[in-house]
PDB file of C-alpha atoms and ligand atoms in Angstrom:
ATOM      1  CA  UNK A 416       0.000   0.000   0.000  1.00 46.00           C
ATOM      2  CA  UNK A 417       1.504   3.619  -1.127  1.00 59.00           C
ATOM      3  CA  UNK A 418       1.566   6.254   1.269  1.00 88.00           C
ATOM      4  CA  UNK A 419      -2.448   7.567   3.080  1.00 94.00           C
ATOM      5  CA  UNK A 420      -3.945  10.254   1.185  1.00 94.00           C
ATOM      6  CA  UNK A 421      -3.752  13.685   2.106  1.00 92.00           C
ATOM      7  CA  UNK A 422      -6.727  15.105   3.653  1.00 88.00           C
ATOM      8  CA  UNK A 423      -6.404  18.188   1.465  1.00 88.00           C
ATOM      9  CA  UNK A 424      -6.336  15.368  -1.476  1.00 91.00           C
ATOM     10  CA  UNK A 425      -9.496  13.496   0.440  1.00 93.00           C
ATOM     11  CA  UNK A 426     -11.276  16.516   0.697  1.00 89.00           C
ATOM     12  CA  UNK A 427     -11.148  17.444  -3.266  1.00 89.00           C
ATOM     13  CA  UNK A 428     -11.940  13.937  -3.792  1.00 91.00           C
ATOM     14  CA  UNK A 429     -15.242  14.442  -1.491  1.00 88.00           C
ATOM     15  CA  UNK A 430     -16.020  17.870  -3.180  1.00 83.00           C
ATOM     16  CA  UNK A 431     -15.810  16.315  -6.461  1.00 84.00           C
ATOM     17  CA  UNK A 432     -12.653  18.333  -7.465  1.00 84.00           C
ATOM     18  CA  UNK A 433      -9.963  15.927  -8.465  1.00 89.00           C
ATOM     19  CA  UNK A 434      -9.443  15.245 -11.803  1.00 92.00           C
ATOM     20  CA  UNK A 435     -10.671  12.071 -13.380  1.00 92.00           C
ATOM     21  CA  UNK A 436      -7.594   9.832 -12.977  1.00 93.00           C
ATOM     22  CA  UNK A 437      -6.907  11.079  -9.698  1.00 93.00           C
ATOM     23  CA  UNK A 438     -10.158  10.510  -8.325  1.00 94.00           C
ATOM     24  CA  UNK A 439     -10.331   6.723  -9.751  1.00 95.00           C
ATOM     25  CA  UNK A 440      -6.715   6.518  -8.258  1.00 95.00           C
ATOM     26  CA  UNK A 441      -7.735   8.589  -4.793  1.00 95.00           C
ATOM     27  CA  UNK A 442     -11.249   6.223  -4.581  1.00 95.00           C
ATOM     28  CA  UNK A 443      -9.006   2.499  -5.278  1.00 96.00           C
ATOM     29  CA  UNK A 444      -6.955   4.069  -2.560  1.00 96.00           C
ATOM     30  CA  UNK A 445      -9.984   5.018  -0.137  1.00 96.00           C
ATOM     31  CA  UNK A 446     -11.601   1.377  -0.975  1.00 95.00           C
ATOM     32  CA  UNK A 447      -8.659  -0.390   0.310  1.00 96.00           C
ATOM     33  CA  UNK A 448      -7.258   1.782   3.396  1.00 95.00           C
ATOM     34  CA  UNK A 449      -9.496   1.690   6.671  1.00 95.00           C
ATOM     35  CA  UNK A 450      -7.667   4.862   7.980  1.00 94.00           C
ATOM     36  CA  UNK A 451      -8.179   6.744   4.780  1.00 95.00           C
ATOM     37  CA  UNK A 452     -11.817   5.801   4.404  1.00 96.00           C
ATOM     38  CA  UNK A 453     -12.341   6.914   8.212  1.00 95.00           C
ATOM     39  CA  UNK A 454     -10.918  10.326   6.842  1.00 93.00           C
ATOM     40  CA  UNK A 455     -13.339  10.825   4.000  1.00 94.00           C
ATOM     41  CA  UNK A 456     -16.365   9.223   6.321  1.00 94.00           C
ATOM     42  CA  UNK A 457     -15.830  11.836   8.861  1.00 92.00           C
ATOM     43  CA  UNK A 458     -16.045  14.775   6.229  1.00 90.00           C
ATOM     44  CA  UNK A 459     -19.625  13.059   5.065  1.00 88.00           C
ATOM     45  CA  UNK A 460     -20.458  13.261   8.913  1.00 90.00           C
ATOM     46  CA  UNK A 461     -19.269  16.660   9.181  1.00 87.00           C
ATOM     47  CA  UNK A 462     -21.295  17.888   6.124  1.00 85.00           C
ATOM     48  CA  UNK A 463     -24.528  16.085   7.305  1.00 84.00           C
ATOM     49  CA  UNK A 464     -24.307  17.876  10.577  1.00 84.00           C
ATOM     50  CA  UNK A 465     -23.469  20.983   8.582  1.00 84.00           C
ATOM     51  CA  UNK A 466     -26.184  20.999   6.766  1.00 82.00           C
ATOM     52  CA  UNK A 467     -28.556  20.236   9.785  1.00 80.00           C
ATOM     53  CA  UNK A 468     -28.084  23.595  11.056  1.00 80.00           C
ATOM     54  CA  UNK A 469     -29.938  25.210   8.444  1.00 79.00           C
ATOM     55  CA  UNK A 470     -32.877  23.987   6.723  1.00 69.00           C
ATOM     56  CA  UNK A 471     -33.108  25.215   2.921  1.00 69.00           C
ATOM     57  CA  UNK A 472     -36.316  25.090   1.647  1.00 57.00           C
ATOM     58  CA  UNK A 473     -36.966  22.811  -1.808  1.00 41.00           C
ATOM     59  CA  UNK A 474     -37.016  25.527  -4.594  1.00 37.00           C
ATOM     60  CA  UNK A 475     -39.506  24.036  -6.146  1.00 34.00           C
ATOM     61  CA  UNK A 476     -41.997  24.840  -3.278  1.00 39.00           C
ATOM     62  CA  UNK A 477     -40.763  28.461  -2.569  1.00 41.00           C
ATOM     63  CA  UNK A 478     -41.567  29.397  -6.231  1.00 41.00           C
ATOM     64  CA  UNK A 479     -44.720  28.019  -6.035  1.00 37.00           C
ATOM     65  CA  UNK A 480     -45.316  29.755  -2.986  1.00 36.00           C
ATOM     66  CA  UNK A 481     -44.539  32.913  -4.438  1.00 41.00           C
ATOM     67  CA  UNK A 482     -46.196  32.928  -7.499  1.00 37.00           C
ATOM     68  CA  UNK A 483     -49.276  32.278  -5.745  1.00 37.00           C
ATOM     69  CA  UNK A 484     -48.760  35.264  -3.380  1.00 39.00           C
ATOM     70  CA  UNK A 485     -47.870  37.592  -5.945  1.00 38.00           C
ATOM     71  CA  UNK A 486     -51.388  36.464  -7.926  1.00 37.00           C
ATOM     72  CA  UNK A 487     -53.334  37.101  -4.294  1.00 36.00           C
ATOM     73  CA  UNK A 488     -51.595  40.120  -3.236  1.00 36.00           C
ATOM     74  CA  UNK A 489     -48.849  41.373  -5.997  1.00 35.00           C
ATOM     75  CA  UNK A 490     -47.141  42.530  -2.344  1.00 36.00           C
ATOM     76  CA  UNK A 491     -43.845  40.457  -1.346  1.00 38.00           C
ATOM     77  CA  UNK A 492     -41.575  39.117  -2.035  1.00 40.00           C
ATOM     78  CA  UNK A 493     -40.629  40.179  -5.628  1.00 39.00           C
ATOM     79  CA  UNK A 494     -37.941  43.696  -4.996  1.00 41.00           C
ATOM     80  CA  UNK A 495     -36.256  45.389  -7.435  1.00 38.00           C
ATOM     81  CA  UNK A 496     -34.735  42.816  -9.394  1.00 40.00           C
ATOM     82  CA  UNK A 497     -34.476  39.611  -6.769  1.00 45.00           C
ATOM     83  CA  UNK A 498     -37.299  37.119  -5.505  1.00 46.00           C
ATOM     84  CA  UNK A 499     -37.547  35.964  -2.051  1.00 46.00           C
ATOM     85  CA  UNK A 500     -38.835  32.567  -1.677  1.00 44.00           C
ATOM     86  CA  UNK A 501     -41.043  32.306   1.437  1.00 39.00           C
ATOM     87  CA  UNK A 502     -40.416  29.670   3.704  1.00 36.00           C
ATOM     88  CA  UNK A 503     -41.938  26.579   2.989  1.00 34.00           C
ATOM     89  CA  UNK A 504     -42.161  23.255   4.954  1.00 30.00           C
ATOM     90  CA  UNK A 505     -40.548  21.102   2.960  1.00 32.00           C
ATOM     91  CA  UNK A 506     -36.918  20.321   4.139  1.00 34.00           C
ATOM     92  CA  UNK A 507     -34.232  19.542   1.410  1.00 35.00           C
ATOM     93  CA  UNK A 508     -33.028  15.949   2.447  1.00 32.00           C
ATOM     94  CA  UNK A 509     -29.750  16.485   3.800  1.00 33.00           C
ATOM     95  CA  UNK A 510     -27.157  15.019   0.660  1.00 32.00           C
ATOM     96  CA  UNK A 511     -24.174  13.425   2.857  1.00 32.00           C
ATOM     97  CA  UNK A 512     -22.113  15.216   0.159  1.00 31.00           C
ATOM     98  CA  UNK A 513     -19.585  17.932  -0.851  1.00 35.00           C
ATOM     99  CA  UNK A 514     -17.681  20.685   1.166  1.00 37.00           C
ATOM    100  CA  UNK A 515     -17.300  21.870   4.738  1.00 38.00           C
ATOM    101  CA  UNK A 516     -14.090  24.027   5.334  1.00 37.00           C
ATOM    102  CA  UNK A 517     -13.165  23.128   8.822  1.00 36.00           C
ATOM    103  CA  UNK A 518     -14.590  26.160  10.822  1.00 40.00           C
ATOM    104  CA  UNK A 519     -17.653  26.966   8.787  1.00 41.00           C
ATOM    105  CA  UNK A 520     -19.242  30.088  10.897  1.00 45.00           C
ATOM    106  CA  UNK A 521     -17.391  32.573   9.197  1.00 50.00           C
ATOM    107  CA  UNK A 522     -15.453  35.721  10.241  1.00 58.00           C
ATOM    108  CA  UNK A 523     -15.518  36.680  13.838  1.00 67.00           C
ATOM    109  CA  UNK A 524     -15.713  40.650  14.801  1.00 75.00           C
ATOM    110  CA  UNK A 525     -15.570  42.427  18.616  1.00 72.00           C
ATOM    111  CA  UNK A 526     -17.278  40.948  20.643  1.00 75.00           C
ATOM    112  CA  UNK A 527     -18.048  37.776  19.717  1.00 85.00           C
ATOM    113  CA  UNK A 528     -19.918  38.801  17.010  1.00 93.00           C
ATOM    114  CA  UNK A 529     -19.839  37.399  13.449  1.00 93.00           C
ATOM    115  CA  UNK A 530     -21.768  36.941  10.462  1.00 95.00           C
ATOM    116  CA  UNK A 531     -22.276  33.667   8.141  1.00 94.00           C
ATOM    117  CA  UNK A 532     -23.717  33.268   4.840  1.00 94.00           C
ATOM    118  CA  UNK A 533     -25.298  30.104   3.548  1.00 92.00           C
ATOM    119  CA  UNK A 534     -25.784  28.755   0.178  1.00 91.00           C
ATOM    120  CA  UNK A 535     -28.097  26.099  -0.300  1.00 87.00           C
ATOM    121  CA  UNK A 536     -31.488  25.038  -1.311  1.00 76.00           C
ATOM    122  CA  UNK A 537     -30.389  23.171  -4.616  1.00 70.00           C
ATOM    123  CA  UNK A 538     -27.056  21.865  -4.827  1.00 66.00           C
ATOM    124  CA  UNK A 539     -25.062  20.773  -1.689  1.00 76.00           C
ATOM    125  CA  UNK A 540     -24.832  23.334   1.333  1.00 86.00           C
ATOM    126  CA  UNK A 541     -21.733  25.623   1.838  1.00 89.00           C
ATOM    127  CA  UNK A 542     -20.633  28.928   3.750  1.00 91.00           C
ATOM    128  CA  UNK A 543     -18.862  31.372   1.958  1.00 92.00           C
ATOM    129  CA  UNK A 544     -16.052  33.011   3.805  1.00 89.00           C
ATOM    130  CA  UNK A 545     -16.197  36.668   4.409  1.00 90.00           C
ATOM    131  CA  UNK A 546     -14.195  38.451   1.856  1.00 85.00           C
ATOM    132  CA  UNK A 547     -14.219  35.386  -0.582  1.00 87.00           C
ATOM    133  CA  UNK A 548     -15.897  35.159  -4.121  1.00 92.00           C
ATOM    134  CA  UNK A 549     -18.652  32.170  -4.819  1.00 93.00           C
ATOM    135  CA  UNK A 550     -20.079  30.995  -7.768  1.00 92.00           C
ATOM    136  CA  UNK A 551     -23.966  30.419  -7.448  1.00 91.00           C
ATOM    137  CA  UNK A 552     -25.665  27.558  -9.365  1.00 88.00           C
ATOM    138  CA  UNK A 553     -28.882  27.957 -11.094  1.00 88.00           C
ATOM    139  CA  UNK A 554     -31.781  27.619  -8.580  1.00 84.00           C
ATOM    140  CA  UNK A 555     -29.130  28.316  -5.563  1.00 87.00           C
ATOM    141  CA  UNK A 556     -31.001  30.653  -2.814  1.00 88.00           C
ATOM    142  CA  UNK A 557     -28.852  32.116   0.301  1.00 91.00           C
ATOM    143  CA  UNK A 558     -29.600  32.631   3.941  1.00 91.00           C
ATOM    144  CA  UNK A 559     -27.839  35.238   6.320  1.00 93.00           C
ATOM    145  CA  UNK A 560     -26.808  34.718   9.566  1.00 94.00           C
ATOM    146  CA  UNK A 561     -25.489  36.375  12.484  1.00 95.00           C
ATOM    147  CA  UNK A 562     -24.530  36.018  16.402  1.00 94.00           C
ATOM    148  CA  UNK A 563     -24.843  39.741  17.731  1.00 95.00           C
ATOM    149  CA  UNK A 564     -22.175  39.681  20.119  1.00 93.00           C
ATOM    150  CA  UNK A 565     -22.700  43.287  21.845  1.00 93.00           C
ATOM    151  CA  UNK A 566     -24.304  44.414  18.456  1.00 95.00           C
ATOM    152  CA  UNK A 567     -27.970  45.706  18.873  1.00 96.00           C
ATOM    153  CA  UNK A 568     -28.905  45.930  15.295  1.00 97.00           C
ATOM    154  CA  UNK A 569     -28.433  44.107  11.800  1.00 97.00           C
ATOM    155  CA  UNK A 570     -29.273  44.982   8.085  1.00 97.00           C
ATOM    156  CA  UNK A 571     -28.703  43.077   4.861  1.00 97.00           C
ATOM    157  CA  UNK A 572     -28.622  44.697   1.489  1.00 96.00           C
ATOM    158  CA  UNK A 573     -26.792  43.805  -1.935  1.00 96.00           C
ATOM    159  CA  UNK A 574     -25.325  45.376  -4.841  1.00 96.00           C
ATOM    160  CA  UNK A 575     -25.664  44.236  -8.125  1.00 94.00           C
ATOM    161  CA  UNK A 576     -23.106  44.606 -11.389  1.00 94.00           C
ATOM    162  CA  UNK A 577     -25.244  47.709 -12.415  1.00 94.00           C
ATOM    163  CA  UNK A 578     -25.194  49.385  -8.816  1.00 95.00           C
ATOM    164  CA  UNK A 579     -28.754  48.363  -8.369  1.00 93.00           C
ATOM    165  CA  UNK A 580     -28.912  48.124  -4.356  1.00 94.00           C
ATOM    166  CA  UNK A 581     -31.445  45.843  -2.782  1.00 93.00           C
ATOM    167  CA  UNK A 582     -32.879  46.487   0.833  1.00 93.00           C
ATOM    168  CA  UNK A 583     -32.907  42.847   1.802  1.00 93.00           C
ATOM    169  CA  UNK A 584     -33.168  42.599   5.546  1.00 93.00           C
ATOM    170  CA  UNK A 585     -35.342  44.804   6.496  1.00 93.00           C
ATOM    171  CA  UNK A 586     -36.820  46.014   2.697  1.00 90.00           C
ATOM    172  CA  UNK A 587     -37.331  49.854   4.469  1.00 93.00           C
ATOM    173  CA  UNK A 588     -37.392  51.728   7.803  1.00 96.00           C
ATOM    174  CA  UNK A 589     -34.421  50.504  10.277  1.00 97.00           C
ATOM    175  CA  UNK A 590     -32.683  47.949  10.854  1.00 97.00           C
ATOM    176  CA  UNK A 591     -34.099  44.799  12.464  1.00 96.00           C
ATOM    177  CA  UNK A 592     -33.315  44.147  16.469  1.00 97.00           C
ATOM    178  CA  UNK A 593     -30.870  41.373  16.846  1.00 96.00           C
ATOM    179  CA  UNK A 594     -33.017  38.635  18.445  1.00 93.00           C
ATOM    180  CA  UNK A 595     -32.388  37.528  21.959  1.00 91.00           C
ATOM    181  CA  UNK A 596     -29.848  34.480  22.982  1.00 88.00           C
ATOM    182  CA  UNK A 597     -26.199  34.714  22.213  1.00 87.00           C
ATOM    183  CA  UNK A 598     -26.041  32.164  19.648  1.00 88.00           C
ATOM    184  CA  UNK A 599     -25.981  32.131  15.858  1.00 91.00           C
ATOM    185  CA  UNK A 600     -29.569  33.267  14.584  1.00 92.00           C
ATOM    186  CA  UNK A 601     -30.619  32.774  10.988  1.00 90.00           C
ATOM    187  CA  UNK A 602     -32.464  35.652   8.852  1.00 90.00           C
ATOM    188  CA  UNK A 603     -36.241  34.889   7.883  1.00 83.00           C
ATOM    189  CA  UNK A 604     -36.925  33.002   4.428  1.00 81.00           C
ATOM    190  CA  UNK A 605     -34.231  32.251   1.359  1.00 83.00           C
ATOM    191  CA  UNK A 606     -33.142  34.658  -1.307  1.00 87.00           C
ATOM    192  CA  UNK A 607     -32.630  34.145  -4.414  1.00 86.00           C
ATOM    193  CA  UNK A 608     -31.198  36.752  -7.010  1.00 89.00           C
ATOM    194  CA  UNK A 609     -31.871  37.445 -10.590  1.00 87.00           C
ATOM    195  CA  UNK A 610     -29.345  35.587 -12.180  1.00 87.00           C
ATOM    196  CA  UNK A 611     -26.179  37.074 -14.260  1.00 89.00           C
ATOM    197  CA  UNK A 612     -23.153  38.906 -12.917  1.00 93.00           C
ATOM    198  CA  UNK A 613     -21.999  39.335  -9.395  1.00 95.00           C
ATOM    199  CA  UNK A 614     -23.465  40.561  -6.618  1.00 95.00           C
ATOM    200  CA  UNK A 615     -22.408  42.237  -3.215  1.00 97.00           C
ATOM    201  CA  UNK A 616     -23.957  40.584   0.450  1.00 96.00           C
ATOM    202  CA  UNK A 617     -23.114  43.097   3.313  1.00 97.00           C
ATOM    203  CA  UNK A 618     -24.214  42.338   6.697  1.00 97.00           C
ATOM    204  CA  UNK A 619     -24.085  44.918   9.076  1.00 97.00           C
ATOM    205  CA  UNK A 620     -23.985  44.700  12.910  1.00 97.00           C
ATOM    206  CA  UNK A 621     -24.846  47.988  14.780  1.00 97.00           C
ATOM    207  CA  UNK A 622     -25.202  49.579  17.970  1.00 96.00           C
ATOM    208  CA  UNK A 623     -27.733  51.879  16.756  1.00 97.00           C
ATOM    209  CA  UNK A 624     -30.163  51.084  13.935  1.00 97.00           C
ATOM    210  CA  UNK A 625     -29.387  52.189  10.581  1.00 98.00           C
ATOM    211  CA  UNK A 626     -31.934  53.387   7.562  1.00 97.00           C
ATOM    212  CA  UNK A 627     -32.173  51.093   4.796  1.00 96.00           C
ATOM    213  CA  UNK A 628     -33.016  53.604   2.493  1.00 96.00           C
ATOM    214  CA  UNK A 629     -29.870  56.088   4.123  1.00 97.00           C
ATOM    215  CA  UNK A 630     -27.813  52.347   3.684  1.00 97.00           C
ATOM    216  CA  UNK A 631     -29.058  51.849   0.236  1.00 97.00           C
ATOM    217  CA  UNK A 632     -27.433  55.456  -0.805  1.00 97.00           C
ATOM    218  CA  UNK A 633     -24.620  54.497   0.700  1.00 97.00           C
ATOM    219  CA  UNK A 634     -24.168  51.383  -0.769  1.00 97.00           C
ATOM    220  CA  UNK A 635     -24.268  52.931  -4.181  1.00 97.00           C
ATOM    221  CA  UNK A 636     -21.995  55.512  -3.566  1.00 97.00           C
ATOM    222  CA  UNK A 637     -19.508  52.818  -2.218  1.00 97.00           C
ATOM    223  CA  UNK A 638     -20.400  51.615  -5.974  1.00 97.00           C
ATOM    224  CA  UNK A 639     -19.667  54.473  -7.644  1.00 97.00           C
ATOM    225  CA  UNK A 640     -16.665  54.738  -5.735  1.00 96.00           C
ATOM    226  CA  UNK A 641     -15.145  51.954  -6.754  1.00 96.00           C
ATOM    227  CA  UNK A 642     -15.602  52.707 -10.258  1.00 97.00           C
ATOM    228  CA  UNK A 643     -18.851  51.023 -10.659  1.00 97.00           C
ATOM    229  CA  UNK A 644     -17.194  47.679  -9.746  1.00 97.00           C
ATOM    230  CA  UNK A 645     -19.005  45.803  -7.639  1.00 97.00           C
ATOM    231  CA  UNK A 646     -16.142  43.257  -7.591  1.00 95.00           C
ATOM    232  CA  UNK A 647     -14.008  45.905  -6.111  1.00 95.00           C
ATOM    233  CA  UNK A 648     -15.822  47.713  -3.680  1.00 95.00           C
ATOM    234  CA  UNK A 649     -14.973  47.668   0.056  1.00 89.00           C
ATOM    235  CA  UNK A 650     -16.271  49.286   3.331  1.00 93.00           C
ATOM    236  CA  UNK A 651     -19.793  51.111   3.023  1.00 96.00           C
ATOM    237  CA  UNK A 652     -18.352  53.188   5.655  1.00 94.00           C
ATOM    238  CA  UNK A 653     -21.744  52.616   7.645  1.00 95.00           C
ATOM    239  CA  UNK A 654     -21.647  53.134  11.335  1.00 94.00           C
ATOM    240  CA  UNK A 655     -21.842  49.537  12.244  1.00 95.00           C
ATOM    241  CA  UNK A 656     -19.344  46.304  11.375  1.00 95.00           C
ATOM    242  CA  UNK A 657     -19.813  45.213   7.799  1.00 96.00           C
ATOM    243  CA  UNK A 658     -19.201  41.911   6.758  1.00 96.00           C
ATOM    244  CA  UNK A 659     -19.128  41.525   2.126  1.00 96.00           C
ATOM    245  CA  UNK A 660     -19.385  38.631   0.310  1.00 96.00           C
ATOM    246  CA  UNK A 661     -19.007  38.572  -3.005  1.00 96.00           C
ATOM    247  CA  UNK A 662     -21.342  36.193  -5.546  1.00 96.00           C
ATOM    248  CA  UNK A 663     -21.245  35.417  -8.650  1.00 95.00           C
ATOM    249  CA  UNK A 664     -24.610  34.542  -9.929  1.00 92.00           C
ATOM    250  CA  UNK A 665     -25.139  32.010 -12.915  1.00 89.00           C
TER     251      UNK A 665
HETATM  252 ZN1  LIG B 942      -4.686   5.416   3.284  1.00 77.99          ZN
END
């Protein structure tokens, strides 16, 4: 037997990134190796639980949900240019499948506090790390997360290629109370963009609350800023910690 696979190597084998001849090499290896199959069973394990945390709504069913809405009441959750999908009861089955980086939650600011975005809802669940760049697949949704810390307030909006800001959490008026309980709570419903180019998540923590319509001018003159690059753009410069993740949308 040749040396044990590298858990880097067992990792892009469980992601579904090796290349062909590696994999069927990497996978003869696995099949044959106890302590190398106890690697790549623990990263199934790992994503299972991962995934357990936060349950994604079937597409399928949060379409429906809002098509039927917007017939009744033409209100929510269509805004400028991205589509909410209510939350629906269906659970996605959890796909003992790709990805988990070994700390998930994301970045961690003062006091504890830290914010965590989730894609999901069609293909297999993963965080994005703060700062990083994510390709969406079609039919992909995302869910925000935060745990306060000594934060009092938190707001969600996103740029799009064209500087096109959308109020996402709350859609106007100020910014939504952190609930109670010092743990990790999860942002109400999925949301799903308008596919096509990138767009810019900030989440922003705050002592006091912030406008989302003041945030949403802000936001695009961080835009314009930056050359009309959403790619590029950094701080808001919001009176609050910002946490940006960039996506780019299929
Ligand atoms: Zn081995």
């Amino acid at each position: 037997m040749s040396a044990h696979l590298s858990e880097w190597t067992l990792r892009r084998l469980h992601v579904g990134e090796l290349p062909d001849a590696e994999s069927q090499r990497a996978r003869e290896h696995v099949a044959a190796c106890a302590e190398c199959h106890g690697v790549l069973a623990g990263l199934e394990a790992n994503q299972a639980r991962f995934e357990a945390e936060v349950p994604f709504e079937r597409f399928a069913s949060g379409v429906e949900r809002v098509l039927k809405e917007g017939q009744a009441k033409s209100s929510k959750p269509r805004l400028n240019g991205l589509l909410v999908a209510v939350a629906a009861t269906v659970l996605l089955a959890v796909a003992v499948r790709p990805l988990l980086s070994e700390s998930p939650a994301g970045n961690r600011l003062k006091g504890g506090a830290s914010a965590e975005l989730r894609i999901g809802g069609k293909g297999d669940q993963r965080s994005v790390q703060p700062g990083d760049t994510e390709e969406l697949l079609p039919g992909e949704q995302i869910r925000l997360g935060y745990v306060a810390g000594t934060h009092k307030y938190v707001l969600a909006v996103s740029v799009d290629e064209a500087g096109e800001v959308s109020s996402l959490y709350p859609e106007s008026g100020p910014s939504l109370p952190v609930e109670a309980g010092a743990g990790k709570h999860w942002l109400p419903d999925s949301v799903e963009f308008t596919p096509g180019g990138y767009e810019r998540v900030v989440v922003v923590l705050s002592e006091k609350p912030l406008e989302a319509e003041a945030v949403a001018a802000e936001a695009r003159r961080a835009w314009e800023a930056a050359g009309r690059k959403v790619e590029t753009m950094t701080s808001l410069g919001l009176d609050g910690e910002e946490t940006h993740w960039l996506l780019r949308k299929p």
